[in-house]
Amino acid sequence: MRILIVEDEPAAASYLKKGLTEAGFVTDWAKDGADGLHLAVGEEYDLVILDVMLPGMNGWEVLRALRAAGRETPVLFLTARDQIEDRVKGLESGADDYLVKPFAFAELLARVRILVRRAGAKQPVTLRVGDLEMDLLRRRVVRAGRRIDLTAKEFALLELLLRRQGEVLTRSLIASQVWDINFDSDTNVVEVAIRRLRAKIDDEFATKLIRTVRGMGYVVDEQDAG
Ligand code: CA
């Protein structure tokens, strides 16, 4: 599940990013409205968390432009001002929900989960490859009827591989999508995570789902890796 955070205050943005990442979401951060709109239109997100007070283009303008571009991505508004007019304005502009700053992170997380679930009702919530099934809402992975426990990072990694099934994903792409880091050749974080994931989903099964494409990256498909 990918979330775009549009927030001009770095401290607030990193607080959101950290909490959402720990909760298993993959996040991107845009620091102003124009960047946020560009990403929200050009990329696929499950949710946009949109601050109202932004430099340049404000949150309402971003939301209107997003809806005008035909994007129905759910939007959770963050407003520092709790006047009723702001709430009405936000909801009239097509926001799905709003939160008044300051808020407790648990409250935000609850709203995020509701919005993602509501939107997910229109999208497949189960990803499959071979005899492996991944339930994105219950955050459960089952292979051949056996429940497999994954860490939040392993879950995000498997979700990325399954969403882009059949596609070879480079280590740098995986690092940027799952760890939100730019690839550094000295780090073997992706290799280590793939090894751990394999130990859980592939080692005990005859048919391997994760395949290494030498010199390129990894792919998940039904073709046996042997
Ligand atoms: Ca702001």
Short mmCIF file of C-alpha atoms and ligand atoms in Angstrom, two decimals:
data_model
loop_
_atom_site.label_atom_id
_atom_site.label_comp_id
_atom_site.label_asym_id
_atom_site.label_seq_id
_atom_site.Cartn_x
_atom_site.Cartn_y
_atom_site.Cartn_z
CA MET A 1 0.00 0.00 0.00
CA ARG A 2 1.49 3.31 -1.08
CA ILE A 3 0.71 6.64 0.53
CA LEU A 4 1.69 10.08 -0.70
CA ILE A 5 2.29 12.66 2.03
CA VAL A 6 2.00 16.28 0.89
CA GLU A 7 3.28 18.38 3.79
CA ASP A 8 5.61 21.38 3.79
CA GLU A 9 6.85 21.00 7.37
CA PRO A 10 9.74 18.50 7.37
CA ALA A 11 9.27 17.53 11.02
CA ALA A 12 5.58 16.77 10.52
CA ALA A 13 6.31 14.90 7.30
CA SER A 14 9.02 12.73 8.83
CA TYR A 15 6.77 11.97 11.83
CA LEU A 16 4.06 10.74 9.44
CA LYS A 17 6.51 8.88 7.26
CA LYS A 18 8.10 7.07 10.19
CA GLY A 19 4.80 6.00 11.74
CA LEU A 20 3.24 4.89 8.46
CA THR A 21 6.37 3.00 7.45
CA GLU A 22 6.34 1.16 10.78
CA ALA A 23 2.69 0.31 10.12
CA GLY A 24 3.77 -1.34 6.86
CA PHE A 25 2.92 1.37 4.33
CA VAL A 26 5.27 2.58 1.62
CA THR A 27 5.34 6.38 1.59
CA ASP A 28 6.49 9.19 -0.66
CA TRP A 29 6.82 12.78 0.46
CA ALA A 30 6.11 15.93 -1.53
CA LYS A 31 7.00 19.20 0.17
CA ASP A 32 4.67 21.48 -1.75
CA GLY A 33 1.39 21.40 -3.59
CA ALA A 34 2.79 21.43 -7.12
CA ASP A 35 5.11 18.47 -6.45
CA GLY A 36 2.30 16.68 -4.64
CA LEU A 37 -0.09 17.10 -7.55
CA HIS A 38 2.54 15.97 -10.03
CA LEU A 39 3.17 12.76 -8.06
CA ALA A 40 -0.51 12.11 -7.28
CA VAL A 41 -1.42 12.34 -10.96
CA GLY A 42 1.63 10.53 -12.33
CA GLU A 43 2.00 7.67 -9.84
CA GLU A 44 -0.34 5.13 -8.28
CA TYR A 45 -1.20 5.70 -4.63
CA ASP A 46 -3.73 4.09 -2.36
CA LEU A 47 -4.12 7.31 -0.39
CA VAL A 48 -2.95 10.93 -0.38
CA ILE A 49 -2.46 12.70 2.94
CA LEU A 50 -2.78 16.36 2.06
CA ASP A 51 -1.91 19.31 4.26
CA VAL A 52 -4.19 22.31 3.64
CA MET A 53 -1.69 25.10 4.26
CA LEU A 54 1.03 24.66 1.68
CA PRO A 55 3.27 27.21 -0.02
CA GLY A 56 2.18 28.11 -3.55
CA MET A 57 -0.70 25.81 -4.39
CA ASN A 58 -2.73 25.05 -1.25
CA GLY A 59 -4.37 21.76 -0.38
CA TRP A 60 -7.78 22.69 -1.80
CA GLU A 61 -6.27 23.67 -5.11
CA VAL A 62 -4.29 20.42 -5.24
CA LEU A 63 -7.42 18.41 -4.51
CA ARG A 64 -9.51 20.19 -7.13
CA ALA A 65 -6.79 19.72 -9.77
CA LEU A 66 -6.42 16.06 -8.80
CA ARG A 67 -10.16 15.40 -9.21
CA ALA A 68 -10.21 17.44 -12.43
CA ALA A 69 -7.46 15.14 -13.75
CA GLY A 70 -9.85 12.24 -13.19
CA ARG A 71 -7.99 10.82 -10.21
CA GLU A 72 -10.22 9.28 -7.55
CA THR A 73 -7.42 8.44 -5.09
CA PRO A 74 -8.77 8.87 -1.54
CA VAL A 75 -7.59 12.08 0.13
CA LEU A 76 -7.22 12.67 3.84
CA PHE A 77 -6.95 16.38 4.60
CA LEU A 78 -4.81 17.71 7.43
CA THR A 79 -5.84 21.09 8.66
CA ALA A 80 -4.30 23.19 11.40
CA ARG A 81 -7.44 25.28 11.58
CA ASP A 82 -10.47 23.66 13.01
CA GLN A 83 -13.10 26.12 11.88
CA ILE A 84 -16.17 24.46 10.52
CA GLU A 85 -15.89 26.41 7.23
CA ASP A 86 -12.57 24.71 6.50
CA ARG A 87 -14.01 21.27 7.03
CA VAL A 88 -17.00 21.99 4.84
CA LYS A 89 -14.77 23.48 2.16
CA GLY A 90 -12.48 20.45 2.24
CA LEU A 91 -15.30 17.94 1.99
CA GLU A 92 -17.04 19.93 -0.74
CA SER A 93 -13.82 19.93 -2.74
CA GLY A 94 -13.87 16.13 -2.73
CA ALA A 95 -11.78 15.21 0.30
CA ASP A 96 -12.71 11.84 1.79
CA ASP A 97 -11.89 12.75 5.35
CA TYR A 98 -10.01 15.31 7.39
CA LEU A 99 -8.03 15.51 10.60
CA VAL A 100 -7.37 18.60 12.67
CA LYS A 101 -3.78 19.21 13.75
CA PRO A 102 -2.46 18.34 16.24
CA PHE A 103 -3.73 14.78 16.17
CA ALA A 104 -2.71 11.51 17.80
CA PHE A 105 -0.93 9.19 15.40
CA ALA A 106 -3.25 6.32 16.36
CA GLU A 107 -6.19 8.42 15.20
CA LEU A 108 -4.51 9.12 11.86
CA LEU A 109 -3.67 5.46 11.39
CA ALA A 110 -7.28 4.44 12.09
CA ARG A 111 -8.57 6.95 9.48
CA VAL A 112 -5.93 5.83 6.97
CA ARG A 113 -6.94 2.19 7.36
CA ILE A 114 -10.63 3.00 6.91
CA LEU A 115 -9.98 5.05 3.75
CA VAL A 116 -7.67 2.45 2.25
CA ARG A 117 -10.17 -0.32 3.03
CA ARG A 118 -13.06 1.66 1.55
CA ALA A 119 -11.09 2.34 -1.65
CA GLY A 120 -9.86 -1.25 -1.65
CA ALA A 121 -13.42 -2.50 -1.88
CA LYS A 122 -13.22 -1.47 -5.53
CA GLN A 123 -9.81 -3.06 -6.06
CA PRO A 124 -8.48 -6.57 -5.60
CA VAL A 125 -7.31 -7.00 -2.03
CA THR A 126 -5.78 -10.39 -2.60
CA LEU A 127 -2.64 -10.91 -4.65
CA ARG A 128 -1.81 -14.40 -5.88
CA VAL A 129 1.01 -16.28 -7.48
CA GLY A 130 0.94 -20.06 -7.78
CA ASP A 131 -0.29 -21.47 -4.47
CA LEU A 132 0.64 -18.31 -2.54
CA GLU A 133 -2.04 -15.86 -1.49
CA MET A 134 -1.48 -12.44 0.02
CA ASP A 135 -4.40 -10.72 1.79
CA LEU A 136 -3.59 -7.01 1.83
CA LEU A 137 -6.31 -6.04 4.28
CA ARG A 138 -5.76 -8.70 6.90
CA ARG A 139 -2.05 -8.52 6.13
CA ARG A 140 -1.84 -12.30 5.89
CA VAL A 141 0.21 -14.54 3.65
CA VAL A 142 -0.70 -18.17 3.05
CA ARG A 143 1.14 -20.66 0.90
CA ALA A 144 -0.37 -24.08 0.17
CA GLY A 145 -2.76 -23.52 3.06
CA ARG A 146 0.02 -22.73 5.49
CA ARG A 147 0.12 -19.35 7.22
CA ILE A 148 3.44 -17.49 6.84
CA ASP A 149 4.45 -14.70 9.24
CA LEU A 150 6.28 -11.80 7.64
CA THR A 151 7.75 -8.64 9.10
CA ALA A 152 6.36 -5.31 7.82
CA LYS A 153 9.32 -4.93 5.44
CA GLU A 154 9.09 -8.47 4.15
CA PHE A 155 5.38 -7.92 3.56
CA ALA A 156 6.04 -4.68 1.64
CA LEU A 157 8.74 -6.41 -0.41
CA LEU A 158 6.49 -9.35 -1.31
CA GLU A 159 3.61 -7.00 -2.12
CA LEU A 160 5.82 -5.06 -4.54
CA LEU A 161 7.04 -8.25 -6.23
CA LEU A 162 3.48 -9.58 -6.55
CA ARG A 163 1.98 -6.32 -7.79
CA ARG A 164 4.56 -6.31 -10.55
CA GLN A 165 4.51 -10.03 -11.19
CA GLY A 166 6.53 -11.18 -14.19
CA GLU A 167 8.55 -7.97 -14.19
CA VAL A 168 12.26 -7.99 -13.28
CA LEU A 169 12.71 -5.48 -10.45
CA THR A 170 16.17 -4.07 -9.94
CA ARG A 171 17.73 -3.82 -6.49
CA SER A 172 17.71 -0.05 -6.72
CA LEU A 173 14.00 0.05 -7.56
CA ILE A 174 13.24 -2.30 -4.66
CA ALA A 175 15.41 -0.24 -2.30
CA SER A 176 13.67 2.98 -3.25
CA GLN A 177 10.14 1.55 -3.08
CA VAL A 178 10.43 -0.54 0.06
CA TRP A 179 13.13 1.21 2.08
CA ASP A 180 12.75 4.62 0.59
CA ILE A 181 16.51 4.87 0.19
CA ASN A 182 18.56 5.62 -2.84
CA PHE A 183 20.57 2.63 -3.81
CA ASP A 184 24.07 2.55 -2.45
CA SER A 185 26.26 -0.21 -3.86
CA ASP A 186 27.76 -0.80 -0.40
CA THR A 187 24.48 -1.87 1.07
CA ASN A 188 23.14 -5.39 0.70
CA VAL A 189 19.83 -4.64 2.43
CA VAL A 190 17.83 -5.92 -0.55
CA GLU A 191 19.81 -9.17 -0.88
CA VAL A 192 19.46 -9.84 2.84
CA ALA A 193 15.71 -9.18 2.78
CA ILE A 194 15.20 -11.37 -0.29
CA ARG A 195 17.13 -14.18 1.41
CA ARG A 196 14.91 -13.90 4.52
CA LEU A 197 11.76 -13.78 2.42
CA ARG A 198 12.84 -16.83 0.46
CA ALA A 199 13.52 -18.72 3.67
CA LYS A 200 9.89 -18.12 4.60
CA ILE A 201 8.01 -18.50 1.34
CA ASP A 202 10.22 -20.69 -0.87
CA ASP A 203 12.71 -22.85 1.02
CA GLU A 204 10.26 -25.50 2.12
CA PHE A 205 8.46 -25.70 -1.21
CA ALA A 206 9.46 -27.54 -4.35
CA THR A 207 8.31 -24.72 -6.62
CA LYS A 208 10.24 -21.50 -6.06
CA LEU A 209 8.38 -18.25 -6.63
CA ILE A 210 11.22 -15.71 -6.37
CA ARG A 211 13.75 -15.93 -9.16
CA THR A 212 17.09 -14.11 -9.32
CA VAL A 213 17.90 -12.65 -12.71
CA ARG A 214 21.66 -12.43 -12.62
CA GLY A 215 23.02 -8.93 -12.92
CA MET A 216 19.51 -7.46 -13.04
CA GLY A 217 17.35 -8.16 -10.04
CA TYR A 218 14.44 -10.30 -8.96
CA VAL A 219 11.15 -11.46 -10.40
CA VAL A 220 8.21 -13.33 -9.00
CA ASP A 221 6.38 -15.64 -11.33
CA GLU A 222 5.05 -19.16 -11.52
CA GLN A 223 8.01 -20.38 -13.51
CA ASP A 224 10.03 -22.65 -11.25
CA ALA A 225 13.34 -21.08 -10.28
CA GLY A 226 14.69 -24.63 -9.86
CA CA B 1 1.58 23.31 6.24
#
